[in-house]
């Protein structure tokens, strides 16, 4: 027999006419997707179910994928986790991910930190050759919770998901399955869901959880390879790129995520709802992006996005020293706007520019403005956090590793 548990974090579900014997609605605090899955698993465990299926609430589901699980689990002798393939909602014939590797290149087992490799990405399932390729088995480190099924014994062995709020809770849970108890995660052909691609959900506050939770997961599962130098280099490079393109909300989100990681597991003692609300407020106040005015819309020249701009080595060094113009006096800054793509980084195009027209693939043009004083304050925070990392890195890594479920 089956039972459906719906976890209502937002307290806004009004379900009429549902079968109360088959469906249970659980009112929960807003603890994010991770808290929702954990709440559901805790309730399901008390009712002695043998198998669990976690699914996101924003997927498009073909019910046959669920029915096929009954047949698979009834014939498996060993513990196994079934990962559903994710197809893109807007391009329903394209695979976004069919299992994933964590901190690893898929075709060679080489450690590559801060890397998530989505397997079989962009395979066209309308192509018979691509369907045949789905039969090729590859090592999988975890299955994402948009559709992920496992047994009660698995949960008993490894425990519940980490209280990450959102992002990488499924990855950390899967790594416990594959690395700690050496069970298998399998992406079966014919089990899939449709989901909005994540590049449409890009927000500053999401980067906070992405960075913080990735650092925590590395400390738990890759302690011997979790190098401070490599991690700091990656974080600083990303923050400087955001700083130079006036994405101050992203910079402050990454700074907060980095800082919270260094505090150790005690950050989870705080109410996740309060922390999230504070994060949203912080990012909103730091944002310097807006829609263009009517005058600006008329002045925008889309072809300028492709203007070639020479950036020789000496100019690159100069703009880094001057923090892309933030340290210059106002009279040396240019009123002429920069034109950049949202997805390309292109900080060299904004050097000494007070304003940038930014092209988003799904939003059109937006306007970002330089805030010299705020930019200086964020740069100083980066320096202070780098200094703190020199002294707290090993301590934080040990704290996270020791606090992890065994």
Tab-separated table of C-alpha atoms in Angstrom, residues 28 32 75 81 88 94 103 105 113 151 155 159 181 191 199 218 251 267 272 281 286 304-305 319 321 406:
chain	number	residue	atom	x	y	z
A	28	UNK	CA	5.734	22.782	8.718
A	32	UNK	CA	13.197	25.117	2.953
A	75	UNK	CA	13.214	-7.400	-7.875
A	81	UNK	CA	18.644	4.362	-4.548
A	88	UNK	CA	13.860	20.515	-19.099
A	94	UNK	CA	16.295	17.534	-23.566
A	103	UNK	CA	33.684	17.044	-7.208
A	105	UNK	CA	34.912	14.713	-13.869
A	113	UNK	CA	36.610	20.574	-6.179
A	151	UNK	CA	14.427	2.159	1.302
A	155	UNK	CA	17.532	5.942	6.158
A	159	UNK	CA	20.132	9.147	8.922
A	181	UNK	CA	27.659	2.533	3.186
A	191	UNK	CA	11.935	7.106	-14.947
A	199	UNK	CA	19.414	29.008	-14.684
A	218	UNK	CA	33.215	19.015	1.232
A	251	UNK	CA	28.890	39.451	-3.292
A	267	UNK	CA	24.612	28.187	12.795
A	272	UNK	CA	15.953	28.790	9.638
A	281	UNK	CA	16.475	41.597	3.323
A	286	UNK	CA	22.510	45.378	-1.541
A	304	UNK	CA	26.945	47.338	-28.466
A	305	UNK	CA	26.945	43.999	-26.617
A	319	UNK	CA	41.890	47.541	-13.183
A	321	UNK	CA	44.558	47.197	-8.467
A	406	UNK	CA	27.348	8.642	10.873
